[in-house]
Short mmCIF file of C-alpha atoms in Angstrom, two decimals:
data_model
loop_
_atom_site.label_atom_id
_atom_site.label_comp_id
_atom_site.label_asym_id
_atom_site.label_seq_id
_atom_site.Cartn_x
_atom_site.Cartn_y
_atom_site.Cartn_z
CA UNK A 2 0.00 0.00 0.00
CA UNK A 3 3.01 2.18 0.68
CA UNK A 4 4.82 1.31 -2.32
CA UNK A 5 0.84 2.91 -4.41
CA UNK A 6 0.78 6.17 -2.15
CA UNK A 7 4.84 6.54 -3.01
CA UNK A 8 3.74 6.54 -6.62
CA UNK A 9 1.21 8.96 -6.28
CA UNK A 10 3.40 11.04 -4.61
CA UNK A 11 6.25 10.84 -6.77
CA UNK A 12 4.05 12.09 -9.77
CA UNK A 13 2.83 14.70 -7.86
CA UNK A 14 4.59 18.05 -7.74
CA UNK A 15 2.93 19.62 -5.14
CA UNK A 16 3.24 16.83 -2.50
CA UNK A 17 7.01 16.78 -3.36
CA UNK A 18 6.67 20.31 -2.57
CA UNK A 19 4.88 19.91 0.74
CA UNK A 20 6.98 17.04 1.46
CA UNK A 21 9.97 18.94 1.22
CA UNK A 22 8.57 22.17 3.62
CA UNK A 23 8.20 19.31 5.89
CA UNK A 24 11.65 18.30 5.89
CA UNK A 25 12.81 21.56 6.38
CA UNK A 26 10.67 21.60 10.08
CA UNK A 27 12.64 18.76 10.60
CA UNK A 28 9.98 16.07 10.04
CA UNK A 29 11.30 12.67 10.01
CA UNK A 30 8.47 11.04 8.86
CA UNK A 31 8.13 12.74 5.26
CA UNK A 32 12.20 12.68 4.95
CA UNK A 33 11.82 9.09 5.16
CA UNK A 34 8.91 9.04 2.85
CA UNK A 35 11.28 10.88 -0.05
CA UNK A 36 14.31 8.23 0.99
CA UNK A 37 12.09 5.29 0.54
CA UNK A 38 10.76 7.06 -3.12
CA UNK A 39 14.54 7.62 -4.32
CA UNK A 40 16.97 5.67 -2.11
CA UNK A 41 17.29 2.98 -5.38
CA UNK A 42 17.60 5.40 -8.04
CA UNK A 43 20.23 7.21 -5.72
CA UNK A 44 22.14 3.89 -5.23
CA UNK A 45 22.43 3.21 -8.71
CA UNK A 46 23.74 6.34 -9.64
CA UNK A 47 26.28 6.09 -6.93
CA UNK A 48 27.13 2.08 -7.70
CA UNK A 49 27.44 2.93 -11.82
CA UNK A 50 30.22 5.63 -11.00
CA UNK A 51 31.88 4.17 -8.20
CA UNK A 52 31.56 0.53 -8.71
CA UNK A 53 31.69 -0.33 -4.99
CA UNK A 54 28.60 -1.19 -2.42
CA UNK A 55 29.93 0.30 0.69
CA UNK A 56 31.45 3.45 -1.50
CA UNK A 57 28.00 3.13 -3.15
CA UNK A 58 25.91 3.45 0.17
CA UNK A 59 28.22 6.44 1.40
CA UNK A 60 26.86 8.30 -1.31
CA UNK A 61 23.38 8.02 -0.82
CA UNK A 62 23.74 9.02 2.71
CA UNK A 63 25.35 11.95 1.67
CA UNK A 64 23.32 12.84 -1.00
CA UNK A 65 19.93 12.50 1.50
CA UNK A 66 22.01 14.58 4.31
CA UNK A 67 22.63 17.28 1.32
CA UNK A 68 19.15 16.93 0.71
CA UNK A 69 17.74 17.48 4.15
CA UNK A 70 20.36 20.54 4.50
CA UNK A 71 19.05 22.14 1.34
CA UNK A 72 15.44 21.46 1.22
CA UNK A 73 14.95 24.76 1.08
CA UNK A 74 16.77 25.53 -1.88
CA UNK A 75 14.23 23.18 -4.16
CA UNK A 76 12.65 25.23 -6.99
CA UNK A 77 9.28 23.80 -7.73
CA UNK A 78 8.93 24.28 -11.34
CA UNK A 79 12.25 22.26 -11.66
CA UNK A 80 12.12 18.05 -11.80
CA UNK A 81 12.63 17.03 -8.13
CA UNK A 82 14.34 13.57 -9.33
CA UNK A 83 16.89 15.47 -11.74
CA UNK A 84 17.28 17.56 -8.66
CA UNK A 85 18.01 15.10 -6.53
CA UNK A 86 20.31 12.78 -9.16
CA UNK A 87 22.16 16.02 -9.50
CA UNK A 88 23.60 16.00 -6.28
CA UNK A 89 23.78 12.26 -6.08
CA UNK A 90 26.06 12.44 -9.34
CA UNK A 91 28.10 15.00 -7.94
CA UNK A 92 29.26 13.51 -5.19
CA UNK A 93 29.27 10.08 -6.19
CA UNK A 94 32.53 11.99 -8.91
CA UNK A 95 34.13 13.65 -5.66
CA UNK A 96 33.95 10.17 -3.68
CA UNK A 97 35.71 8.93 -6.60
CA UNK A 98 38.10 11.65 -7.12
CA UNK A 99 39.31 11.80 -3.73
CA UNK A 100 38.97 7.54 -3.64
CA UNK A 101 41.12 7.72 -6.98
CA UNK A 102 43.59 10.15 -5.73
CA UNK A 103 43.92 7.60 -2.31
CA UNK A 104 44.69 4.87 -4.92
CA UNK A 105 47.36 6.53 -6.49
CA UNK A 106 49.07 7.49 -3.17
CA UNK A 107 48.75 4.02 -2.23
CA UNK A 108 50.29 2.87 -5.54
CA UNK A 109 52.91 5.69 -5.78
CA UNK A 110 53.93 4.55 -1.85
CA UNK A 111 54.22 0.67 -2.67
CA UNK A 112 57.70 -0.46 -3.54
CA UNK A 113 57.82 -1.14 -7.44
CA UNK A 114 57.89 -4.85 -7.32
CA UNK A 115 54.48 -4.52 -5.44
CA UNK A 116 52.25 -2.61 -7.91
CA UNK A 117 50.46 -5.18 -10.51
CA UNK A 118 51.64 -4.41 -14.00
CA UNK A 119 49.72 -4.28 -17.14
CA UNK A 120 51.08 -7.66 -18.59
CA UNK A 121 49.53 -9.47 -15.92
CA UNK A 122 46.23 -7.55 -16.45
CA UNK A 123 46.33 -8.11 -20.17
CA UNK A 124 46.77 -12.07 -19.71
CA UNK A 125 43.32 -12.75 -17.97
CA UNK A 126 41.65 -10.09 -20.14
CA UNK A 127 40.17 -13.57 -22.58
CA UNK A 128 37.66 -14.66 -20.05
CA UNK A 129 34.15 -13.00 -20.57
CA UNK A 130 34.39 -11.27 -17.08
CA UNK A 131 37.24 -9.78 -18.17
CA UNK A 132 35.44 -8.44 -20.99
CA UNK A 133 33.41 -6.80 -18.62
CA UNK A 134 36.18 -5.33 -17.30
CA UNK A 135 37.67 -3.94 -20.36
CA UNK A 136 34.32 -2.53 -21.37
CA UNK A 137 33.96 -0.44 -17.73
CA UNK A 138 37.69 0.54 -18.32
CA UNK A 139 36.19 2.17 -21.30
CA UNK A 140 33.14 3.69 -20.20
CA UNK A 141 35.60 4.97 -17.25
CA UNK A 142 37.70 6.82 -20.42
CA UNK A 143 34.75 8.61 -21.59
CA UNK A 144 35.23 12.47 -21.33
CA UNK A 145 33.31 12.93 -17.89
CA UNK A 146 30.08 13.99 -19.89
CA UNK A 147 29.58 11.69 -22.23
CA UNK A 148 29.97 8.90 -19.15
CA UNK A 149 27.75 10.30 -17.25
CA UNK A 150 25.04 10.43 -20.29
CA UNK A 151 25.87 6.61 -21.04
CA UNK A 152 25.45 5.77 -17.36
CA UNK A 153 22.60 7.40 -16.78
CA UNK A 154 20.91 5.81 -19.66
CA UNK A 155 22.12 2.43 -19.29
CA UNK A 156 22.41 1.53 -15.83
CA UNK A 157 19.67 3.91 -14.62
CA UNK A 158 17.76 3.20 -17.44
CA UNK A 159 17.01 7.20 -17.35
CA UNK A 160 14.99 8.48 -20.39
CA UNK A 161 16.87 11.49 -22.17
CA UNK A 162 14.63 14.32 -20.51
CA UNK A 163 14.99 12.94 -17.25
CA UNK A 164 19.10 12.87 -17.97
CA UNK A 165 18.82 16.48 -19.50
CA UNK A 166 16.97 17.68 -16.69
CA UNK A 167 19.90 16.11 -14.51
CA UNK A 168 22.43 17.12 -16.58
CA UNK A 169 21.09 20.60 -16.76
CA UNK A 170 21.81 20.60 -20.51
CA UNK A 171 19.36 20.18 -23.66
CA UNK A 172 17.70 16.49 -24.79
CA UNK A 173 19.77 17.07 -28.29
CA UNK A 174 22.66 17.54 -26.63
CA UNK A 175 22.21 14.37 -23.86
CA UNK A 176 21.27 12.65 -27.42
CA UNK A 177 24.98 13.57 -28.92
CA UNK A 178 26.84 12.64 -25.90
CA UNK A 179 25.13 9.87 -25.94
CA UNK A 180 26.20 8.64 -29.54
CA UNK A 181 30.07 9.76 -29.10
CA UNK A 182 30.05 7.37 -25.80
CA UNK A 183 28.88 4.38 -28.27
CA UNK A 184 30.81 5.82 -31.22
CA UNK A 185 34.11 5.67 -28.41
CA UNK A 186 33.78 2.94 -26.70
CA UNK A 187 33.14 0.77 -30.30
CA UNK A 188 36.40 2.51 -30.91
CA UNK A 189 38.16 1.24 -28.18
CA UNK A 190 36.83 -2.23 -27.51
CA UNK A 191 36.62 -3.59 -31.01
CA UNK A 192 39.96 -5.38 -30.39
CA UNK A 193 38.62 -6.77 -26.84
CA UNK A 194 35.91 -8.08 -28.76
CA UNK A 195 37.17 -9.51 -31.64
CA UNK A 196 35.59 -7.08 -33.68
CA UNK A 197 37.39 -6.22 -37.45
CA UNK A 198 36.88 -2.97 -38.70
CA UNK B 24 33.77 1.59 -44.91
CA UNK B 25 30.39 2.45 -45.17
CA UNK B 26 29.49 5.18 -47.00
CA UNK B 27 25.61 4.98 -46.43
CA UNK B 28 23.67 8.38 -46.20
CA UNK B 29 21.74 7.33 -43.40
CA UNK B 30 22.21 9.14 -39.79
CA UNK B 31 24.54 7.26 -38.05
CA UNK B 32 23.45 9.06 -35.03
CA UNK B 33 20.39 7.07 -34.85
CA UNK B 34 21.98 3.70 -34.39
CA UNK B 35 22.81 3.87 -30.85
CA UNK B 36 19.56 5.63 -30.65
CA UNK B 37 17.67 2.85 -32.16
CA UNK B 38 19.30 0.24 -30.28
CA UNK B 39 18.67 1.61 -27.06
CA UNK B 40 15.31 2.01 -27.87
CA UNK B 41 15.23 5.71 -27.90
CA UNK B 42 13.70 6.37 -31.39
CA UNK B 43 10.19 7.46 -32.47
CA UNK B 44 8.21 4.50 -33.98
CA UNK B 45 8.06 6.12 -37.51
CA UNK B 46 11.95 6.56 -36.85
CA UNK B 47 12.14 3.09 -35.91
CA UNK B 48 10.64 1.49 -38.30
CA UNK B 49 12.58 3.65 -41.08
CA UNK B 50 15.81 2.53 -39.35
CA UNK B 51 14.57 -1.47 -39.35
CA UNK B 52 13.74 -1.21 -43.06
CA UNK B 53 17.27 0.19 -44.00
CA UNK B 54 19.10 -2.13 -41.86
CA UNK B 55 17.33 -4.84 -43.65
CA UNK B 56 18.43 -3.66 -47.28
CA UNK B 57 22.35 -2.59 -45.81
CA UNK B 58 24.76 -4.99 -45.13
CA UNK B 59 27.17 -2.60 -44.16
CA UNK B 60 24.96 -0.56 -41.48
CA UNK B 61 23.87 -3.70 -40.40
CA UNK B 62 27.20 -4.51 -39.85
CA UNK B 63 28.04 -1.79 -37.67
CA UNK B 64 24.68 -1.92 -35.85
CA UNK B 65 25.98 -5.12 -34.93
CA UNK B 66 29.30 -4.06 -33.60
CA UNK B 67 27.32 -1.52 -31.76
CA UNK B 68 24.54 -3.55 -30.33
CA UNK B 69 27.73 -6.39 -29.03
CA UNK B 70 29.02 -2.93 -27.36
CA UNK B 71 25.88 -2.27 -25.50
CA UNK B 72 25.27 -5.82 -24.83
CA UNK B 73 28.56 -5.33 -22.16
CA UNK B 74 26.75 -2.95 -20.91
CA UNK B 75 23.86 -4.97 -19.90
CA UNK B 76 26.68 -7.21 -18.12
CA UNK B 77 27.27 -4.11 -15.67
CA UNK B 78 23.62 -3.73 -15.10
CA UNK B 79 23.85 -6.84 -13.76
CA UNK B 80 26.30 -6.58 -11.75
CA UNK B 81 24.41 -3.41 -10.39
CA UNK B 82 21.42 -5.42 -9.83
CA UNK B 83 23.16 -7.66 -7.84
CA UNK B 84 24.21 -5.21 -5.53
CA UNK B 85 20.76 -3.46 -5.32
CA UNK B 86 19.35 -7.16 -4.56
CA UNK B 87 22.24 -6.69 -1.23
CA UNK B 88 21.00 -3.69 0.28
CA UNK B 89 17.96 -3.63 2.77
CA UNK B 90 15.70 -1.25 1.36
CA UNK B 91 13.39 -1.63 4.16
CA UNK B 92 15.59 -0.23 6.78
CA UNK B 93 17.57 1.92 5.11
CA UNK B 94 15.27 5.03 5.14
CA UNK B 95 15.06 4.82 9.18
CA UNK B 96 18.67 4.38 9.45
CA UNK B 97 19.55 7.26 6.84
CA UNK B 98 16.76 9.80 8.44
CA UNK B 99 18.42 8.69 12.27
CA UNK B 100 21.99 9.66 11.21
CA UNK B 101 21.31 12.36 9.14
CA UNK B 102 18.97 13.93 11.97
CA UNK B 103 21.38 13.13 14.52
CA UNK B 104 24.33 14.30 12.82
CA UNK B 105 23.15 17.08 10.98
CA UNK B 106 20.90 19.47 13.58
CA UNK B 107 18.53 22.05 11.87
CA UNK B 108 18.90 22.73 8.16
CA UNK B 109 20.14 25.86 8.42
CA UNK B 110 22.70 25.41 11.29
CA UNK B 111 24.02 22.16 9.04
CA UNK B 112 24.05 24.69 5.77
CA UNK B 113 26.75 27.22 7.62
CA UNK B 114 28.78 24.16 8.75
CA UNK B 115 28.96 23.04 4.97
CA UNK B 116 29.61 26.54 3.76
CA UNK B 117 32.50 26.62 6.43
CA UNK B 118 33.64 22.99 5.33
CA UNK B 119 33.80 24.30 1.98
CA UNK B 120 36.18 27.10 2.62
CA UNK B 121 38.41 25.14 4.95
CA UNK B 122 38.39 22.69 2.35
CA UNK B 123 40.58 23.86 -0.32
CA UNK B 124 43.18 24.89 2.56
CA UNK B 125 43.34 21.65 4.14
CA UNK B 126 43.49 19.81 0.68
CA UNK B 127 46.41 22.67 -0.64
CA UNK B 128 49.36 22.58 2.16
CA UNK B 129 51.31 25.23 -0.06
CA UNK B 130 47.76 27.70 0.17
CA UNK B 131 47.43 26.86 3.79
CA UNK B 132 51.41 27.71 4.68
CA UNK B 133 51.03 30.92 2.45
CA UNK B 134 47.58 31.95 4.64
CA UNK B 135 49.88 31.29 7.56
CA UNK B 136 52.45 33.32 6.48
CA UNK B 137 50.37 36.69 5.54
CA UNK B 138 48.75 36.00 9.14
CA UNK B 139 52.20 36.27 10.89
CA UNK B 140 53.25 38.47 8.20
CA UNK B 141 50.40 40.70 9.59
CA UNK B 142 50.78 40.70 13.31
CA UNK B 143 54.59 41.86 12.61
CA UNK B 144 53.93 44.30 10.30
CA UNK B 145 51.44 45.84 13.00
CA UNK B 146 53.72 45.84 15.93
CA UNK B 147 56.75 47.23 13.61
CA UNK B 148 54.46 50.29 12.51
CA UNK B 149 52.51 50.55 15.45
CA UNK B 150 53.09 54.34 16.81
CA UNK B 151 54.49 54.30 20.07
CA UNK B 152 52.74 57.44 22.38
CA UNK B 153 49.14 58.53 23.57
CA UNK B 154 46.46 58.61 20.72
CA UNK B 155 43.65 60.46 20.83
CA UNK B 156 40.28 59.17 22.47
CA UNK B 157 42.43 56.28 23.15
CA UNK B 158 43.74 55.46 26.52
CA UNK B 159 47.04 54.07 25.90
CA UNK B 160 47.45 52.50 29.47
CA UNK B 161 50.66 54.48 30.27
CA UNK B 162 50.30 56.08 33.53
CA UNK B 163 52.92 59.19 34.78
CA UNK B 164 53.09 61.03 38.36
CA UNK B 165 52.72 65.03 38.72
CA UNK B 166 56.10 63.89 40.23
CA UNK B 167 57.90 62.32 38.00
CA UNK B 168 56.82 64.73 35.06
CA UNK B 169 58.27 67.91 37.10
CA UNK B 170 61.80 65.91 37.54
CA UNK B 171 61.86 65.55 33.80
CA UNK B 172 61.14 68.96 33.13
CA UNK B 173 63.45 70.47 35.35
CA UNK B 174 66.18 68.27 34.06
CA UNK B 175 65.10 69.70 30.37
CA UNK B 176 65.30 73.18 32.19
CA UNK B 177 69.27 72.24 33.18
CA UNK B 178 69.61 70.84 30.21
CA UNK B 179 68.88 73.95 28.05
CA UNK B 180 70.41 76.50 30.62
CA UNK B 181 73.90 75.08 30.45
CA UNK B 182 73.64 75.04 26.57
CA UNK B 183 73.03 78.80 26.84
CA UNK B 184 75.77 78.99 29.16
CA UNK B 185 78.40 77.33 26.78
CA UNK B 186 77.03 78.86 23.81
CA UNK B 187 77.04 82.53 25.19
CA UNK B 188 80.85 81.84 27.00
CA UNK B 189 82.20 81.08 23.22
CA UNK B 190 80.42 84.74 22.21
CA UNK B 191 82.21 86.05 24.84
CA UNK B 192 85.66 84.43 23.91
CA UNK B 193 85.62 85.45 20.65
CA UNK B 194 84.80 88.89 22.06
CA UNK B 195 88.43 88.93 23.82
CA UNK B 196 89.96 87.17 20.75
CA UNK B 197 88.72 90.42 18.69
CA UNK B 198 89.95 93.03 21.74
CA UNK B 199 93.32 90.95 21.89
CA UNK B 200 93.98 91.51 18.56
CA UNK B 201 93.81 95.25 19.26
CA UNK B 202 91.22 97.86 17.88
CA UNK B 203 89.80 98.04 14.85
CA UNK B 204 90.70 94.41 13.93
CA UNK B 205 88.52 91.79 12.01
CA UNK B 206 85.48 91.74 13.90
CA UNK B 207 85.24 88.18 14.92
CA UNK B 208 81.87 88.67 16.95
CA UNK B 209 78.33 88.66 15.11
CA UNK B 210 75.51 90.30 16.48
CA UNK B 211 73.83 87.66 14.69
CA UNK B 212 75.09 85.14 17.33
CA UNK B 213 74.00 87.01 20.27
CA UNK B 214 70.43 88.24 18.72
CA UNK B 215 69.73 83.92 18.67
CA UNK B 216 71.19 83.92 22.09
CA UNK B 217 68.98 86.70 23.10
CA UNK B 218 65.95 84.95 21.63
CA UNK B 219 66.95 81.87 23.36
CA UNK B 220 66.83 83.69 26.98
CA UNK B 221 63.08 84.52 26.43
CA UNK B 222 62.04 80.72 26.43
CA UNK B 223 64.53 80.22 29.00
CA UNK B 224 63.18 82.93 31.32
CA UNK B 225 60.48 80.76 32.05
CA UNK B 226 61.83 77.45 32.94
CA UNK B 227 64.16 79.44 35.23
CA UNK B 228 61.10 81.58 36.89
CA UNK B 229 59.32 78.00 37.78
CA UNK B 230 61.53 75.86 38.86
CA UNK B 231 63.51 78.72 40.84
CA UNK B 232 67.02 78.23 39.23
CA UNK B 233 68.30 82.05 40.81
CA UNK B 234 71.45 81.84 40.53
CA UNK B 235 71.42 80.39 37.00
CA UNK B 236 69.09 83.28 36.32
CA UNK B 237 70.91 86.19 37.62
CA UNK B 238 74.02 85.19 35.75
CA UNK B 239 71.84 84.35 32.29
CA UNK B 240 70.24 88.14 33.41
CA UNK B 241 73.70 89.44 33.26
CA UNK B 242 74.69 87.96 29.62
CA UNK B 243 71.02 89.00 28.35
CA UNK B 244 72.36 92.49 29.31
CA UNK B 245 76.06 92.33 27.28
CA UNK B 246 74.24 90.52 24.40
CA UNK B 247 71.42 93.73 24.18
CA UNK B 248 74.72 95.43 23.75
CA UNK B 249 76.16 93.99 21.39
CA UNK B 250 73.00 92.82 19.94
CA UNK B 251 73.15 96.90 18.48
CA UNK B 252 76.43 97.24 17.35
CA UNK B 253 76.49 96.69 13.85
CA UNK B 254 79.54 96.24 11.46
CA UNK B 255 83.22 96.77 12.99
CA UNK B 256 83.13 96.53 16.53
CA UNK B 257 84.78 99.76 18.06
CA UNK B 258 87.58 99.44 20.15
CA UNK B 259 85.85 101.66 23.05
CA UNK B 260 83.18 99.47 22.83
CA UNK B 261 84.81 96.20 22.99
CA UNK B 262 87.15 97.33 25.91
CA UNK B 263 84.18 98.51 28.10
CA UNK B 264 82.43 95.51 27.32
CA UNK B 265 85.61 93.26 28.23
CA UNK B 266 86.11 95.29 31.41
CA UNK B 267 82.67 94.69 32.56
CA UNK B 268 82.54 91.02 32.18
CA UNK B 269 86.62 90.89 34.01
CA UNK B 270 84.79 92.85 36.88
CA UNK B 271 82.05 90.72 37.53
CA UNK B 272 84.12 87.77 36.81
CA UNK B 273 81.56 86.85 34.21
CA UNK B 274 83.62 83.98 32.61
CA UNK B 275 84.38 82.41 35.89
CA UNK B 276 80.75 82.26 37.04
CA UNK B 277 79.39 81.12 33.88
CA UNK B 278 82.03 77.83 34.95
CA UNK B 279 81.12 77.60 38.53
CA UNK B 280 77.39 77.61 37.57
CA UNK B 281 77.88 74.68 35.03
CA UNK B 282 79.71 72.44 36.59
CA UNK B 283 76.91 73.22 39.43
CA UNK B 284 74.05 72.19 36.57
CA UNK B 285 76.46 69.72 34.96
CA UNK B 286 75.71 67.81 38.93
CA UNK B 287 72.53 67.89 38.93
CA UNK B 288 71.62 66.39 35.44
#
C-alpha cells in the first residue's frame, strides 16, 4: 500500500513540494517518505560511478544529508528527481576523485615490485568477465560527460529528458553525448571483442 | 567503410530504444536492405550488450541492500548528525572554505604566512605614544613629570651657558687683537642667544634656578649690547664691554654655575 501512495506522490509536484517544507521543520516522517521514493535510483547512480557497495551506500547518505540541509533551496517548477540525481552524481565523482587520488598514493607509496603491471592484467583479459572489465575501463575513459550520459541511460535506465533535466543541458545535446560514448567505446573495444573494422 | 547516407546518429539511438516509432521502423527497413549498417549496428549492439553485463552486476548489488531499513537508518543519522537545516548549511559553507586549505598545504602555509606576516607588520608600525580618544594604558606622576622637566630646564640653561661663553671668547679674541681688527663677533650670534633667553626665562622663573638666572640676566644684558652694534666693533666698545665682564668675573661664574648644573643632570 506504501509502495501505491509513493507513486502517487512521486508524480505529484505539489506533494514533493509539501513534502519537502516538511523536511525543512525537521519532520522525520516525510524525509523518510522521499528516501524510501529515491533511495534505489540514488544507489544506482552512486554504484554505476563508483563501482563499490559500501562506496555506493556512502553516497546516498550523503546525498539525502545534502538533501535534508538544502530542502529549502528546491525550486518547484524544476524536476525534483533530476534535482536530486544532481547532487547524487556530484558527489558520487568527488567520492571517486578523492577515492582515486587515495589509490594513487597508495600505488605511488608501494615499492615497485608490489604494484600489478599491465602484462599481468592483459593475460586474464580472454575470459568474458574480463570483458566486462575492459568494457567499464572504457566507459571509465569517456570524457566525464559523455559517461555520465551513457550511465545514466544504461544503468539507470534514465529516459533522455529525465538525464537532460539532470544534466542541466538540452535532450539534443544528452542525445549527442550519448552517440560519441557508443561511437568511443566501439572505438576502443573492437579489439577486446574480436571485432574487425 | 560504409558510405551509407543514413544518420549514423540514430543507431545507438535505435538500439537503445530511444527512437520514435516512424523513426524506428525507417531505421529497421534500412538495416534490412544494408549490409554494411547492419554490420556496424551489430558491432554496436555487441558494445551495448557489455553494458547490460554491468547492469547486472548493479542489480546484484541493489538485490544486497535492505531497502526496508535503510530510510530509518539514513533519516536517524542524518537527523542526529546534521541538527537544523540551516545550522548544518553554515557548517557546509565553512567545510567548503576550509576545504581547499586543508586539501592545498602550499595555500594553507602561504595563509599562515600573511597571518604572521600581519601581526609583525602591525607591531613594527605601530606608533608608540598617547592617541587620541584612546587610553594608551601608560600612567605618569605630577612627580615624575616635574623631575623631567626640570632636568630639560638644566639641560637647556647650560647650553646657553656654553654657547654665550664662546660669544664672549671670541669677544676677547677680537679686543686681543687690538682695535679696529677683524670683527670676529656677530651680532647675529648674540640676537639667537637673546631669543633663546626669552624661552629660557620661564623654565628658570618656575623651577627657581636664581642663581642660573641672575648670571643668564647678566649675559642678556652684554648681548642687548652687542646685539646693536652693527659692522666693525669699536675698540671703546669692545674694551668697556671686556672690562665689565673681568669685573664681575663673568667667565668664571658662567664655569662655577655649570659644573653646578652639569651635577645635577
Amino acid at each position: 500500500m506504501d509502495e501505491v501512495k509513493d507513486a502517487q506522490i512521486k508524480n505529484e509536484p505539489d506533494e514533493m513540494a509539501s513534502l519537502l517544507e516538511r523536511i525543512q521543520d525537521g519532520d522525520r516522517e516525510a524525509f523518510m517518505t522521499i528516501i524510501r521514493l529515491y533511495q534505489q535510483k540514488v544507489f544506482v547512480m552512486a554504484y554505476s560511478i563508483l563501482r563499490n557497495r559500501e562506496d555506493a551506500l556512502d553516497a546516498v547518505q550523503e546525498t539525502f544529508l545534502r538533501l535534508y540541509q538544502k530542502a529549502g533551496l528546491y525550486k518547484p517548477g524544476n524536476s525534483f528527481q533530476g534535482w536530486l540525481l544532481q547532487m547524487a552524481k556530484n558527489i558520487s565523482i568527488d567520492s571517486y576523485r578523492k577515492h582515486q587520488k587515495k589509490r594513487q598514493e597508495w600505488e605511488t607509496s608501494k615499492p615497485l615490485e608490489e604494484i600489478p603491471v599491465a602484462a599481468e592484467d592483459r593475460a586474464s583479459d580472454s575470459t568474458s568477465s574480463d570483458l566486462r572489465s575492459a568494457f567499464s575501463r572504457g566507459v571509465e575513459k569517456l570524457a566525464e560527460r559523455q559517461k555520465m550520459v551513457f550511465v545514466m541511460r544504461h544503468y539507470n535506465e534514465l529516459q533522455f529528458n529525465e538525464i537532460s533535466e539532470a544534466m542541466r543541458i538540452s535532450v539534443g545535446t544528452a542525445k549527442s553525448l550519448h552517440f560519441k560514448a557508443v561511437r568511443n567505446l566501439r572505438k576502443w573495444l573492437t579489439p577486446d571483442l574480436g571485432m574487425q573494422r | 567503410m560504409n558510405k551509407c547516407a543514413l544518420n549514423r546518429d540514430d543507431w545507438a539511438a535505435y538500439l537503445s530504444g530511444d527512437l520514435e516509432e516512424g523513426e524506428r521502423r525507417t531505421m529497421a527497413e534500412h538495416l534490412e536492405k544494408c549490409p554494411d549498417c547492419r554490420a556496424e549496428t551489430d558491432e554496436t549492439r555487441r558494445v551495448l550488450e557489455k553494458a547490460d553485463a554491468v547492469k547486472a552486476e548493479i542489480r546484484e548489488a541493489v538485490a544486497s541492500v535492505n531497502w526496508e531499513a535503510l530510510p530509518a537508518m539514513i533519516a536517524d543519522r542524518v537527523l542526529t548528525n546534521a541538527g537544523q537545516p540551516e545550522k548544518a548549511l553554515w557548517a557546509g559553507w565553512l567545510r567548503a572554505w576550509a576545504f581547499p586549505l586543508r586539501m592545498k598545504p602550499v595555500l594553507a602555509g602561504l595563509a599562515a604566512g600573511l597571518v604572521v606576516g600581519a601581526v609583525a607588520m602591525y607591531f613594527a608600525l605601530k606608533v608608540p605614544g598617547p592617541r587620541s580618544g584612546q587610553d594608551t594604558g601608560y600612567y605618569a606622576s605630577g612627580d615624575f613629570l616635574d623631575r623631567a622637566e626640570l632636568t630639560m630646564a638644566r639641560r637647556n640653561t647650560l647650553d646657553y651657558l656654553e654657547k654665550s661663553q664662546y660669544v664672549l671668547l671670541d669677544v676677547f679674541e677680537s679686543a686681543g687683537e687690538g682695535a679696529g681688527g677683524p670683527a670676529a663677533f656677530s651680532s647675529e650670534q648674540a640676537r639667537d642667544l637673546l631669543s633663546r633667553k626669552k624661552y629660557l626665562n620661564a623654565q628658570l622663573e618656575r623651577f627657581q634656578m636664581a642663581k642660573a638666572k641672575a648670571i643668564c640676566d647678566q649675559i642678556e644684558m652684554l648681548f642687548l649690547e652687542l646685539a646693536q652694534i652693527s659692522g666693525d666693533l669699536p675698540a671703546a666698545e669692545l674694551g668697556r664691554i671686556r672690562g665689565f665682564v673681568e669685573e664681575r668675573q663673568l667667565l668664571l661664574k658662567i664655569n662655577l654655575v655649570k659644573k653646578e648644573l652639569q651635577s645635577e643632570i
